[in-house]
CSV table of C-alpha atoms and ligand atoms in Angstrom, one decimal:
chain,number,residue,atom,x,y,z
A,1,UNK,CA,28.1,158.7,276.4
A,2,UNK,CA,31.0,160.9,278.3
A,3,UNK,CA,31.8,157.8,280.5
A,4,UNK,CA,31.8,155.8,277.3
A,5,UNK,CA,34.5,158.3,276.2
A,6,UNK,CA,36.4,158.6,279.1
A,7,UNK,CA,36.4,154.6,279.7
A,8,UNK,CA,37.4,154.4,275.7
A,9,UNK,CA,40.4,156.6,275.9
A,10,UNK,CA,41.8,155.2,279.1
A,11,UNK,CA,41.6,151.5,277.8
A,12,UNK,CA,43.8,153.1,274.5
A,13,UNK,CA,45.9,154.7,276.8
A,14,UNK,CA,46.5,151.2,278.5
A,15,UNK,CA,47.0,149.5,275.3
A,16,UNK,CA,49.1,151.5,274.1
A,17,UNK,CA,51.1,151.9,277.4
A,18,UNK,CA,50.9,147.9,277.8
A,19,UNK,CA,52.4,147.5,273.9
A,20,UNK,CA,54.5,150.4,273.8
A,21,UNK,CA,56.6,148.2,277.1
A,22,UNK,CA,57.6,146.2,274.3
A,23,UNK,CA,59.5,149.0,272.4
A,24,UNK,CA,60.7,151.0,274.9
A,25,UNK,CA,58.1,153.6,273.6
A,26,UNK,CA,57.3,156.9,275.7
A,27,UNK,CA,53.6,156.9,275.9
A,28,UNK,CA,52.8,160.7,276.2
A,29,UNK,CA,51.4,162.1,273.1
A,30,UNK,CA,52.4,165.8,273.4
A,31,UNK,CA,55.4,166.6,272.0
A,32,UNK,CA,58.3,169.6,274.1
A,33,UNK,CA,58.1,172.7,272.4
A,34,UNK,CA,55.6,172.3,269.6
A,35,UNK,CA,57.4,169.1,268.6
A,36,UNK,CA,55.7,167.0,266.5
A,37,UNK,CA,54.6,163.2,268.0
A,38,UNK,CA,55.0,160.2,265.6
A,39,UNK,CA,52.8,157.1,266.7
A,40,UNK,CA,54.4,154.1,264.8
A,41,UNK,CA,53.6,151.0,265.1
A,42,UNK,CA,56.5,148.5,264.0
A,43,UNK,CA,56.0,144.6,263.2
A,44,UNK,CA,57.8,142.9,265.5
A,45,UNK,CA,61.6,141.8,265.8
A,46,UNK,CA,61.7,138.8,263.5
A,47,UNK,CA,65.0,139.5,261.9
A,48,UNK,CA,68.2,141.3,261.6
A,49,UNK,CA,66.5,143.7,258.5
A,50,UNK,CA,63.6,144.3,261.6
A,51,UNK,CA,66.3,145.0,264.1
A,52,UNK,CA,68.1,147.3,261.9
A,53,UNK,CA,64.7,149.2,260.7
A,54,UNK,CA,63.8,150.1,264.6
A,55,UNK,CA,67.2,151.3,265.2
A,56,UNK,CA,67.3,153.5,262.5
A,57,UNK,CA,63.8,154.9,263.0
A,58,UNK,CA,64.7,155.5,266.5
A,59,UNK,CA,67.8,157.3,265.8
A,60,UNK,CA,66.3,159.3,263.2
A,61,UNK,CA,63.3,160.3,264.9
A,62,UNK,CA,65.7,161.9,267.7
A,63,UNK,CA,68.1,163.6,264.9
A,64,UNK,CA,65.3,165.1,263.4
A,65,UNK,CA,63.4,166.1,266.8
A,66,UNK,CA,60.5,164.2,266.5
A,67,UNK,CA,58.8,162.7,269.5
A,68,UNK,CA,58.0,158.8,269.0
A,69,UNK,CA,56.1,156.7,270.2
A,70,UNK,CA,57.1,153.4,269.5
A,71,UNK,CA,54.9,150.2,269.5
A,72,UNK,CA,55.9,146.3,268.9
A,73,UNK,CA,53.4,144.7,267.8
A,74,UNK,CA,55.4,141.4,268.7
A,75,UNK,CA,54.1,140.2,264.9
A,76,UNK,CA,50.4,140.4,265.6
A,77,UNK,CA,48.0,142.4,263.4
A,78,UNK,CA,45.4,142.6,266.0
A,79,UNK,CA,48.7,144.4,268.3
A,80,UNK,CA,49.4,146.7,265.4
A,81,UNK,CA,45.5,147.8,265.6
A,82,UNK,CA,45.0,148.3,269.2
A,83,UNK,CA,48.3,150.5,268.6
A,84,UNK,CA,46.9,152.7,266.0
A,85,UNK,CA,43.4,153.2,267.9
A,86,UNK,CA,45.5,154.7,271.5
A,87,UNK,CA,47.4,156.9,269.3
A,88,UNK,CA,44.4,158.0,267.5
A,89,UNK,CA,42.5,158.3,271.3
A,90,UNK,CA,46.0,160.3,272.6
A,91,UNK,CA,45.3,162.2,269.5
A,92,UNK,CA,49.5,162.0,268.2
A,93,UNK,CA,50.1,164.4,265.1
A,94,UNK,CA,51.1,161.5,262.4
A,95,UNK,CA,50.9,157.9,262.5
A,96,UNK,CA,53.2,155.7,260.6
A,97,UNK,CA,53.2,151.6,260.5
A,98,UNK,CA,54.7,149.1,258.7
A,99,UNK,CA,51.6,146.3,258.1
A,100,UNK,CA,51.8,142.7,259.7
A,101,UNK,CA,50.3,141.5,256.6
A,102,UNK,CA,48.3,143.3,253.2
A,103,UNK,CA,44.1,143.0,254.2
A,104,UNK,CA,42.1,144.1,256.6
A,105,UNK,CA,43.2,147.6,257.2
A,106,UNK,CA,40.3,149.8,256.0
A,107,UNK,CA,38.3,150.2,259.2
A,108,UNK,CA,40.9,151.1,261.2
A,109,UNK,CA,42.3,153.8,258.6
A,110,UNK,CA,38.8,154.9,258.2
A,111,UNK,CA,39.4,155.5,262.2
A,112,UNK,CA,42.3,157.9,261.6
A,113,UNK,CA,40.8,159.3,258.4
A,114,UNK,CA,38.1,160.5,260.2
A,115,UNK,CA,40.4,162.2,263.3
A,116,UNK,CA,42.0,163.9,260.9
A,117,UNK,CA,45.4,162.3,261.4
A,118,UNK,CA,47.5,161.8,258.5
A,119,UNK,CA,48.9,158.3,258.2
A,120,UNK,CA,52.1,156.9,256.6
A,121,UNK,CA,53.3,153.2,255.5
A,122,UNK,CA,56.5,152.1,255.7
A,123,UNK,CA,58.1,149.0,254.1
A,124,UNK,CA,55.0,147.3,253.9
A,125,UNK,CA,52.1,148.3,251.5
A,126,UNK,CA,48.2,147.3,252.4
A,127,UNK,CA,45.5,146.3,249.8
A,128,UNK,CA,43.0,148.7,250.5
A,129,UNK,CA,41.2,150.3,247.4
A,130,UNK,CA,41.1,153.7,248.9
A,131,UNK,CA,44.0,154.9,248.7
A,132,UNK,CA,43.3,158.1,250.5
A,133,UNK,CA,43.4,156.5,253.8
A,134,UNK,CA,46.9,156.9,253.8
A,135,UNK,CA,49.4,159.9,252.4
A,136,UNK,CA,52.3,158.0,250.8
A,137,UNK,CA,54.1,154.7,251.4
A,138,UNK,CA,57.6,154.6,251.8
A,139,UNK,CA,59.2,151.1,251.1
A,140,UNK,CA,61.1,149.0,248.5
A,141,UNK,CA,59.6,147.6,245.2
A,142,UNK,CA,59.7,143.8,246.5
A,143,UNK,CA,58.4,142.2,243.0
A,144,UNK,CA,61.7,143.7,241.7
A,145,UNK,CA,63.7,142.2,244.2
A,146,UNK,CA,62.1,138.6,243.2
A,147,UNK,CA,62.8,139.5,239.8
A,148,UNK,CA,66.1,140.1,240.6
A,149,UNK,CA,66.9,137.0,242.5
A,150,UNK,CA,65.0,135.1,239.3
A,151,UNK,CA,67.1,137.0,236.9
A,152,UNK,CA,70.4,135.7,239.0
A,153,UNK,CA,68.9,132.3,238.5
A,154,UNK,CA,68.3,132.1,234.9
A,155,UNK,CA,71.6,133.4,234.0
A,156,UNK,CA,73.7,131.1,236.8
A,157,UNK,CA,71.3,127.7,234.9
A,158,UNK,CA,71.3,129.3,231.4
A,159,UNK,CA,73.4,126.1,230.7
A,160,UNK,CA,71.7,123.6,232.2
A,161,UNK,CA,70.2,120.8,230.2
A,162,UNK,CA,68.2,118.6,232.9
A,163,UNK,CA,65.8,120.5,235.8
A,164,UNK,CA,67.1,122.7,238.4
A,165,UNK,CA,64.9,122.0,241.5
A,166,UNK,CA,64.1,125.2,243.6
A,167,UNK,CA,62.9,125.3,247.2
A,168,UNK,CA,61.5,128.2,248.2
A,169,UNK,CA,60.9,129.5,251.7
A,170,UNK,CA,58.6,132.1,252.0
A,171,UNK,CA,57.8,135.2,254.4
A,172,UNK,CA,54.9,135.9,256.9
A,173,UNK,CA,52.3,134.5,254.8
A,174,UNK,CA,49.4,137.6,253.6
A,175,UNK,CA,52.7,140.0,254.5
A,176,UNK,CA,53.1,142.4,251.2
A,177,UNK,CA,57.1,141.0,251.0
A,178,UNK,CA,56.0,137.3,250.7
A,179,UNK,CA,53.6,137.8,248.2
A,180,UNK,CA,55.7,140.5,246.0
A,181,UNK,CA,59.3,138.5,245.9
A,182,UNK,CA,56.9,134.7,245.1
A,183,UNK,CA,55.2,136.9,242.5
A,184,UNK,CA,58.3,138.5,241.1
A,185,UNK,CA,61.1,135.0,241.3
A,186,UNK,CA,58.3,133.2,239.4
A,187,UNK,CA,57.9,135.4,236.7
A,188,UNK,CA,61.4,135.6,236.2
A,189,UNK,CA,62.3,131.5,236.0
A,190,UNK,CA,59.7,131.3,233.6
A,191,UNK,CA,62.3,131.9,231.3
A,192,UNK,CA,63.7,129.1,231.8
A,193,UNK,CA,61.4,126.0,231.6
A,194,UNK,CA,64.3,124.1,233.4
A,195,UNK,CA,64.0,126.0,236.7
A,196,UNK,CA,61.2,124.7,238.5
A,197,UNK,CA,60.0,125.2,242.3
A,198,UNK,CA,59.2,121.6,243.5
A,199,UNK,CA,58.3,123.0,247.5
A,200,UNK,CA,57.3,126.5,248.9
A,201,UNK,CA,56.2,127.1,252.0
A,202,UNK,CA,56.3,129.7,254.5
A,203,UNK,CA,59.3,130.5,257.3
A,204,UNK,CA,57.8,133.3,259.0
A,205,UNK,CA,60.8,135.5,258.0
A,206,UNK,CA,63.1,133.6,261.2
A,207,UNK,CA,65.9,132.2,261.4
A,208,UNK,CA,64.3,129.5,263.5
A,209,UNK,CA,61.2,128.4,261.0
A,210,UNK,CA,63.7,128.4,258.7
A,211,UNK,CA,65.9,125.7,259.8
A,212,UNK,CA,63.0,123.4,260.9
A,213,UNK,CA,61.2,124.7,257.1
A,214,UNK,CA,64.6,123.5,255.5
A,215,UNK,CA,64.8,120.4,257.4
A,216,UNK,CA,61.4,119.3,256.0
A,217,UNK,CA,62.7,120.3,252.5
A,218,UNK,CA,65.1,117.9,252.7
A,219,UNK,CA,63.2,115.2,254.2
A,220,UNK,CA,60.6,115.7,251.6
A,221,UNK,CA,62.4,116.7,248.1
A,222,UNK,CA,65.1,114.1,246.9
A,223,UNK,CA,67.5,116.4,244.7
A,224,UNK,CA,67.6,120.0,245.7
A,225,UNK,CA,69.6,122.4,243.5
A,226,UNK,CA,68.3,125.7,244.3
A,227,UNK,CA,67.1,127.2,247.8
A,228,UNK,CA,65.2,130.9,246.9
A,229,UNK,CA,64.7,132.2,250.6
A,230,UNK,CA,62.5,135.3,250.7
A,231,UNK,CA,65.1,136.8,254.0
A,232,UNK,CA,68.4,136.3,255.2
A,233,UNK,CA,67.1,135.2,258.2
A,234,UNK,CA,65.6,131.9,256.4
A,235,UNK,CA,68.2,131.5,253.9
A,236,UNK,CA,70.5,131.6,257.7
A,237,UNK,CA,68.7,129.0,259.7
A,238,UNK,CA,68.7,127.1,256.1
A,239,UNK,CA,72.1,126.9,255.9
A,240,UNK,CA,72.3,124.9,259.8
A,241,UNK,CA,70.0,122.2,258.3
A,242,UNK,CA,71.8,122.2,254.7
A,243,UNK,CA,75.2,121.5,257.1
A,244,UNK,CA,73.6,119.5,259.8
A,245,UNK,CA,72.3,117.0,256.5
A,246,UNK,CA,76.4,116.6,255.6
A,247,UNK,CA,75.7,119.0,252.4
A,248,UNK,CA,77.9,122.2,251.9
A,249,UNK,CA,75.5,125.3,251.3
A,250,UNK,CA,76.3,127.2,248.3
A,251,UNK,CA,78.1,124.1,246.6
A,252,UNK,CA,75.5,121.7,247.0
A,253,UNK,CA,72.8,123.7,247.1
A,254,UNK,CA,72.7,126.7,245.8
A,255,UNK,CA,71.2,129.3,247.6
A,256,UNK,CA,69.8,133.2,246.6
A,257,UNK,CA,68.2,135.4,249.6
A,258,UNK,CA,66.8,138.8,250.2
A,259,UNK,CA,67.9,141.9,252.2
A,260,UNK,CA,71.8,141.9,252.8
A,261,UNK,CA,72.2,142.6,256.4
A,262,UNK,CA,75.6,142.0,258.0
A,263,UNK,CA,75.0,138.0,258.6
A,264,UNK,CA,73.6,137.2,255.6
A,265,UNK,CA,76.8,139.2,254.1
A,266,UNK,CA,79.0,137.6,255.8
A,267,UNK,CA,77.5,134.1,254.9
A,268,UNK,CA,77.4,135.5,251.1
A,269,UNK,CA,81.3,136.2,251.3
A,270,UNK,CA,82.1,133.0,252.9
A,271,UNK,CA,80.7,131.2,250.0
A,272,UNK,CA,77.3,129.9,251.8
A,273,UNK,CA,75.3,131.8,250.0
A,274,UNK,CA,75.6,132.7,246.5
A,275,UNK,CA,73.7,135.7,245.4
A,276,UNK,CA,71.8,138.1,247.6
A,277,UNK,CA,69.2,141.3,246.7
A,278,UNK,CA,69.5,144.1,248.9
A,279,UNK,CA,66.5,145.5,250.5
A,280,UNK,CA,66.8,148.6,252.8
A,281,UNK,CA,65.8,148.9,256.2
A,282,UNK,CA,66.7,152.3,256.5
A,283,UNK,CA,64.0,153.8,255.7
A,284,UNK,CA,64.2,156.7,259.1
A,285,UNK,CA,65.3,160.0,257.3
A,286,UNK,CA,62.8,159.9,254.4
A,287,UNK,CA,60.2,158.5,256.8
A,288,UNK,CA,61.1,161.9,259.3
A,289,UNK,CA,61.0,164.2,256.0
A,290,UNK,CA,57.5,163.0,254.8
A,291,UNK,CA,56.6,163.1,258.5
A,292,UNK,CA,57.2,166.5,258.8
A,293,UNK,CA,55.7,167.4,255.5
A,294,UNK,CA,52.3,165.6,255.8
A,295,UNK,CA,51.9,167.3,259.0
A,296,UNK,CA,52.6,170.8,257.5
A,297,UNK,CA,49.6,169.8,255.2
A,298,UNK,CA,52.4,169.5,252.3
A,299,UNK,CA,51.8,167.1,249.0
A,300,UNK,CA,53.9,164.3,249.4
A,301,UNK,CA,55.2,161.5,246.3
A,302,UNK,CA,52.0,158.7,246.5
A,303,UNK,CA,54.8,156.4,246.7
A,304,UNK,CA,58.3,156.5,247.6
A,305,UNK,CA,61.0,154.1,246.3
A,306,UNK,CA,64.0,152.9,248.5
A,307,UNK,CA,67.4,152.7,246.5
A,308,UNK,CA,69.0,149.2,246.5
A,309,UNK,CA,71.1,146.8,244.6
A,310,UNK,CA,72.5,143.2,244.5
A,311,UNK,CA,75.6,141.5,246.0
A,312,UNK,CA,77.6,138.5,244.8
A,313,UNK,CA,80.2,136.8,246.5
A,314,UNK,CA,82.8,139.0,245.5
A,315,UNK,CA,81.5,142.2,245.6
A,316,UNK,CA,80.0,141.0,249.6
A,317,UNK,CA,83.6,140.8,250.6
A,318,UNK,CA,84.5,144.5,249.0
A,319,UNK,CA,81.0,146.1,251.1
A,320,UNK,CA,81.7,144.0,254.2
A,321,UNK,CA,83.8,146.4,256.0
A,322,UNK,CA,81.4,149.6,255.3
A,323,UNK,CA,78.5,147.6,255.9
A,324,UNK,CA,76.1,150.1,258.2
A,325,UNK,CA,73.9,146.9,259.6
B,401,LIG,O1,59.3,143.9,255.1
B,401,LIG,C1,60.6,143.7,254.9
B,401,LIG,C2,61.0,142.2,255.3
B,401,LIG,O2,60.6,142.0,256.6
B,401,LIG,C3,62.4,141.9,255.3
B,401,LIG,O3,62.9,141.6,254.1
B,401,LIG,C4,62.5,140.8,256.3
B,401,LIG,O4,63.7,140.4,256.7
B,401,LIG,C5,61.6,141.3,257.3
B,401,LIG,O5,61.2,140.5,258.3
């Protein structure tokens, strides 16, 4: 039983040295001075909103003096749960992740639960039923931001008379973001019988699948109108194969994306893009304050809501120049 123990805790201790490589992670679990240690296991480094979410946790954890440990799970659920079983065997004082995709979280959380370490989600929300596996999540409201890009829609079409033909790409498929902003678009264009998506499929949230995505899109659909892409990113590597097929992106095509980091900005004030919904990624100094309230045994919000808002063309080249990432 002991050697089970001992062998248990020194193949976590491997994992977790092995993933946190890939993050640059320091993989001792006590903290200087009393500090407190944050295990957090991050998704991967898909996109510019991924990019900007790391740094900002990384910076914030040091600000606030929090020890992290910092894990990549290089998109991989099975990564993110080998991560949170070596910080619960180094026995860290909060664990905070932002989930791969929504299922198949309970056992390990049960894990956690059970070692008495309180957990946090970030960004990303899971569909477990018991929601006292976890203390809060902190993270946008991504059905609203599909609404939002729907809303756009209806109002930019309100005159059409014939059908507006929508592509969609989607996110990580199962990922909480892919399902919220199809769910929330959808509901929104059904307000206008016009607007209809004629192809939806997944992108993986890069700016690579979504180029080769696109490039099927246009192989496959005869007249698109409308490109709803669920990331920057997609709506990006979209906008090589919209140019690369002789059509001008934003003119011929028009296109609505999710998250406004500095490309997709940039794109959006050059007239590429036409619309974008903001979505946060920095999420570090209300993730450090729940962090240090859950582990002083304070009640925290269930649920914490980022603040965001939308761009157009114009008002992208007004926020360009104060643009943080
Ligand atoms: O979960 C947030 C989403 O994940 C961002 O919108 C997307 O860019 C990222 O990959």
């Amino acid at each position: 039983m002991r050697v089970k123990m001992i062998a248990a805790a020194v193949t976590g201790l491997l994992a977790v040295s092995a993933l946190s490589a890939c993050g640059g992670g320091d993989d001792s679990a006590s903290g200087d001075d009393g500090q407190i240690v944050l295990g957090f296991s991050q998704v991967g480094a898909e996109s510019g909103w991924r990019t900007a979410n790391t740094k900002d946790i990384q910076e914030q954890a040091a600000a606030a003096g929090i020890k992290l440990q910092f894990s990549d799970a290089q998109g991989k659920q099975e990564n993110q749960i080998t991560a949170i079983r070596s910080f619960i065997t180094q026995g860290v004082d909060v664990i905070a992740f932002s989930p791969v995709v929504t299922s198949g979280w309970d056992a390990v959380l049960k894990e956690a639960k059970d070692a008495g370490i309180p957990v946090i989600l970030t960004d990303r929300a899971v569909d477990s039923t018991d929601t006292t596996l976890y203390k809060t999540f902190l993270g946008s409201d991504f059905v609203k931001e599909g609404k939002e890009a729907g809303d756009w829609l209806v109002k930019e079409e309100a005159s059409a008379t014939g059908p507006v033909n929508v592509v969609e790409l989607q996110g990580t498929t199962g990922s909480a973001p892919a399902i919220d902003r199809q769910k929330g678009f959808a509901e929104a264009i059904a307000a206008n019988p016009n607007i209809k998506i004629v192809k939806s499929q997944t992108g993986n949230f890069t700016r690579a699948e979504g180029k080769t995505t696109m490039e099927g899109f246009l192989q496959s659909v005869k007249d698109i109108d409308v490109l709803y892409a669920h990331n920057d990113d997609m709506g990006l590597g979209a906008i090589e194969a919209i140019e690369a097929a002789g059509k001008k992106p934003g003119t011929d095509i028009k296109i609505i994306t999710v998250d406004a980091v500095k490309d997709g900005m940039t794109a959006l004030s050059e007239g590429k893009i036409n619309y974008i919904v903001e979505c946060s990624p920095l999420l570090g100094t209300q993730l450090m304050d729940l962090v240090k309230k859950v582990h002083a045994g304070e009640t925290v919000e269930t649920r914490v809501l980022t603040e965001e808002t939308t761009f157009t063309q114009e008002q992208a080249k007004e926020a360009l120049p104060n643009r943080k990432y």
